[in-house]
CSV table of C-alpha atoms and ligand atoms in Angstrom, one decimal:
chain,number,residue,atom,x,y,z
A,515,MET,CA,71.8,110.6,97.7
A,516,ILE,CA,74.2,113.4,96.9
A,517,THR,CA,77.9,112.6,96.8
A,518,ALA,CA,80.2,115.7,97.1
A,519,ILE,CA,83.9,115.7,96.2
A,520,TYR,CA,86.2,117.9,98.2
A,521,PRO,CA,89.4,118.1,96.1
A,522,GLY,CA,92.7,119.6,97.1
A,523,SER,CA,96.4,119.1,97.5
A,524,PHE,CA,96.1,118.7,101.3
A,525,ASP,CA,99.9,119.3,101.8
A,526,PRO,CA,99.1,119.0,104.6
A,527,ILE,CA,95.4,119.1,105.8
A,528,THR,CA,94.9,122.1,108.1
A,529,ASN,CA,92.2,123.0,110.6
A,530,GLY,CA,90.6,125.1,107.9
A,531,HIS,CA,90.3,122.1,105.6
A,532,LEU,CA,88.9,120.0,108.5
A,533,ASP,CA,86.3,122.7,109.2
A,534,ILE,CA,85.0,122.5,105.6
A,535,ILE,CA,85.0,118.7,105.7
A,536,GLN,CA,83.0,118.6,109.0
A,537,ARG,CA,80.5,121.2,107.8
A,538,SER,CA,80.0,119.6,104.4
A,539,SER,CA,79.6,116.2,106.0
A,540,ARG,CA,76.5,117.6,107.7
A,541,ILE,CA,75.0,118.8,104.3
A,542,PHE,CA,75.7,115.9,101.9
A,543,GLU,CA,75.0,112.2,102.4
A,544,LYS,CA,78.6,111.4,101.3
A,545,VAL,CA,81.7,113.5,101.1
A,546,VAL,CA,84.8,112.2,99.3
A,547,VAL,CA,88.0,114.1,100.3
A,548,THR,CA,90.3,113.6,97.3
A,549,VAL,CA,94.0,114.3,97.1
A,550,MET,CA,94.5,115.4,93.6
A,551,GLU,CA,98.0,114.4,92.5
A,552,ASN,CA,99.9,117.1,90.6
A,553,PRO,CA,103.3,115.7,89.3
A,554,ARG,CA,104.3,119.3,88.5
A,555,LYS,CA,104.0,120.4,92.1
A,556,GLN,CA,106.7,119.7,94.7
A,557,ALA,CA,104.9,118.5,97.8
A,558,MET,CA,106.2,118.4,101.4
A,559,PHE,CA,104.3,115.2,102.2
A,560,THR,CA,104.1,112.1,100.0
A,561,LEU,CA,100.8,111.1,98.6
A,562,GLN,CA,100.7,108.2,101.1
A,563,GLU,CA,101.4,110.5,104.1
A,564,ARG,CA,98.7,113.0,103.0
A,565,LEU,CA,96.2,110.1,102.6
A,566,GLU,CA,97.1,108.8,106.1
A,567,MET,CA,96.8,112.2,107.7
A,568,LEU,CA,93.4,112.7,106.1
A,569,GLN,CA,92.2,109.2,107.2
A,570,VAL,CA,93.2,109.8,110.8
A,571,THR,CA,91.7,113.2,110.9
A,572,THR,CA,88.4,112.2,109.4
A,573,ALA,CA,88.1,108.8,111.1
A,574,GLY,CA,85.2,110.0,113.3
A,575,LEU,CA,83.0,111.1,110.3
A,576,ALA,CA,81.0,108.1,109.1
A,577,ASN,CA,80.0,109.6,105.7
A,578,VAL,CA,83.5,110.9,104.8
A,579,GLU,CA,85.7,108.8,102.5
A,580,VAL,CA,89.4,109.6,101.6
A,581,ASP,CA,90.8,109.0,98.1
A,582,CYS,CA,93.3,110.2,95.5
A,583,TYR,CA,93.3,110.8,91.8
A,584,ARG,CA,95.6,111.9,89.1
A,585,GLY,CA,93.9,113.6,86.2
A,586,LEU,CA,91.0,115.9,85.5
A,587,LEU,CA,88.8,116.6,88.5
A,588,ILE,CA,85.6,116.4,86.4
A,589,ASP,CA,86.5,112.9,85.2
A,590,TYR,CA,86.9,111.8,88.7
A,591,VAL,CA,83.6,113.4,89.8
A,592,LYS,CA,81.8,111.5,87.0
A,593,GLN,CA,83.7,108.2,87.9
A,594,LYS,CA,82.5,108.5,91.5
A,595,LYS,CA,78.9,109.3,90.3
A,596,ALA,CA,79.1,112.6,92.3
A,597,THR,CA,77.2,115.7,91.4
A,598,VAL,CA,78.8,118.4,93.6
A,599,ILE,CA,82.3,119.8,94.0
A,600,VAL,CA,82.9,121.4,97.4
A,601,LYS,CA,85.4,124.3,97.7
A,602,GLY,CA,86.3,126.4,100.7
A,603,LEU,CA,86.5,130.2,100.1
A,604,ARG,CA,88.7,132.2,102.5
A,605,ALA,CA,89.0,135.7,100.9
A,606,ILE,CA,88.4,137.7,97.8
A,607,SER,CA,91.9,136.6,96.7
A,608,ASP,CA,90.6,133.0,96.4
A,609,PHE,CA,87.7,134.1,94.4
A,610,GLU,CA,89.1,134.7,91.0
A,611,PHE,CA,90.9,131.4,90.7
A,612,GLU,CA,88.1,129.4,92.1
A,613,PHE,CA,85.5,131.1,89.8
A,614,GLN,CA,87.7,130.2,86.8
A,615,MET,CA,88.0,126.6,88.0
A,616,ALA,CA,84.2,126.4,88.6
A,617,LEU,CA,83.5,127.8,85.2
A,618,ILE,CA,85.9,125.4,83.4
A,619,ASN,CA,84.5,122.5,85.3
A,620,ARG,CA,80.9,123.5,84.4
A,621,LYS,CA,82.0,123.9,80.7
A,622,LEU,CA,83.4,120.3,80.9
A,623,ASP,CA,80.2,118.9,82.6
A,624,LYS,CA,77.1,121.2,83.0
A,625,ASP,CA,75.6,118.7,85.5
A,626,VAL,CA,78.2,119.1,88.1
A,627,GLU,CA,77.7,122.0,90.5
A,628,THR,CA,80.6,123.6,92.3
A,629,MET,CA,79.5,124.8,95.8
A,630,PHE,CA,81.6,127.2,97.8
A,631,MET,CA,81.6,127.2,101.6
A,632,MET,CA,82.9,130.3,103.4
A,633,THR,CA,85.7,129.6,105.7
A,634,SER,CA,85.0,130.1,109.4
A,635,SER,CA,86.6,133.5,110.3
A,636,ARG,CA,89.0,131.9,112.8
A,637,HIS,CA,90.6,130.0,109.8
A,638,SER,CA,90.4,132.8,107.2
A,639,TYR,CA,94.2,133.3,107.1
A,640,LEU,CA,95.1,129.7,107.1
A,641,SER,CA,96.6,127.7,104.3
A,642,SER,CA,98.9,124.7,103.9
A,643,SER,CA,101.5,127.1,102.5
A,644,ILE,CA,101.4,129.3,105.5
A,645,VAL,CA,101.7,126.3,107.8
A,646,LYS,CA,104.8,125.1,105.9
A,647,GLU,CA,106.3,128.6,105.9
A,648,VAL,CA,105.9,129.1,109.6
A,649,ALA,CA,107.1,125.6,110.4
A,650,SER,CA,110.2,125.9,108.1
A,651,PHE,CA,111.3,128.9,110.3
A,652,GLY,CA,110.7,127.0,113.5
A,653,GLY,CA,107.4,128.7,114.3
A,654,ASP,CA,104.7,126.9,116.3
A,655,VAL,CA,102.0,125.5,114.1
A,656,GLU,CA,100.3,123.3,116.7
A,657,SER,CA,97.1,125.3,116.8
A,658,LEU,CA,96.8,125.4,113.0
A,659,VAL,CA,96.7,121.7,112.1
A,660,PRO,CA,95.1,118.5,113.5
A,661,GLY,CA,97.3,116.8,116.1
A,662,CYS,CA,98.5,113.9,113.9
A,663,VAL,CA,99.7,116.5,111.3
A,664,TYR,CA,101.5,118.5,113.9
A,665,LYS,CA,103.3,115.4,115.1
A,666,LYS,CA,104.3,114.5,111.4
A,667,ILE,CA,105.7,118.0,110.9
A,668,VAL,CA,107.7,117.8,114.0
A,669,GLN,CA,109.0,114.4,113.1
A,670,LYS,CA,110.0,115.5,109.6
A,671,TYR,CA,112.0,118.4,110.9
A,672,LYS,CA,113.6,116.2,113.6
A,673,GLU,CA,114.6,113.6,111.0
A,674,GLY,CA,115.8,116.3,108.7
A,675,THR,CA,113.7,114.8,105.9
A,676,ILE,CA,112.6,118.3,104.7
B,1196,PNS,O1,94.6,122.5,97.3
B,1196,PNS,P1,94.7,123.1,96.0
B,1196,PNS,O2,96.1,122.9,95.4
B,1196,PNS,O3,94.2,124.5,95.9
B,1196,PNS,O4,93.7,122.2,95.0
B,1196,PNS,C1,93.6,122.5,93.6
B,1196,PNS,C2,93.0,121.4,92.9
B,1196,PNS,C3,93.8,120.1,93.1
B,1196,PNS,C4,91.6,121.2,93.4
B,1196,PNS,C5,92.9,121.8,91.4
B,1196,PNS,O5,94.2,122.1,90.9
B,1196,PNS,C6,92.4,120.6,90.5
B,1196,PNS,O6,91.1,120.4,90.4
B,1196,PNS,N1,93.3,119.9,89.8
B,1196,PNS,C7,92.9,118.7,89.0
B,1196,PNS,C8,93.1,119.1,87.5
B,1196,PNS,C9,91.9,119.8,87.0
B,1196,PNS,O7,90.8,119.2,86.8
B,1196,PNS,N2,92.0,121.1,86.8
B,1196,PNS,C10,90.8,122.0,86.4
B,1196,PNS,C11,90.5,122.1,85.0
B,1196,PNS,S1,91.9,122.7,84.1
């Protein structure tokens, strides 16, 4: 049984992330979507909010689990007895950073494989940062994120909590 970890900030999950989750859940027996906590990065959504949005969004996928971790990804992978890290690749611009990450993770544990999944072309421009940028100027992001995330973004702006 191959367990794959799909790590990220997921601040918030976008339709591009969801596409990678759905496709990887068809390949691996188990996929753990893990919110990696980064205390040095200011997030729009709390860890709890990000976990809830992921849980709601992936509720229909029986072999997908949602979790969080603070620390080195490779330590988490070993802790979960996983052997694969799944990453989405959108464009050449993603490649350099992801290549570096994959190499350092392999250096830290040669038995863990990083597997890249090309984004679906309809999501190739999409990122959490772009969603936040558009939303911050009042642009419509409904078609870019799952329904529960859209509601949460609207609610946050209404309450003035961001
Ligand atoms: O969604 P993001 O922000 O692009 O995700 C990046 C993430 C969280 C996957 C990456 O920064 C990560 O793996 N962080 C955990 C710390 C770690 O193991 N870094 C790599 C070795 S230095």
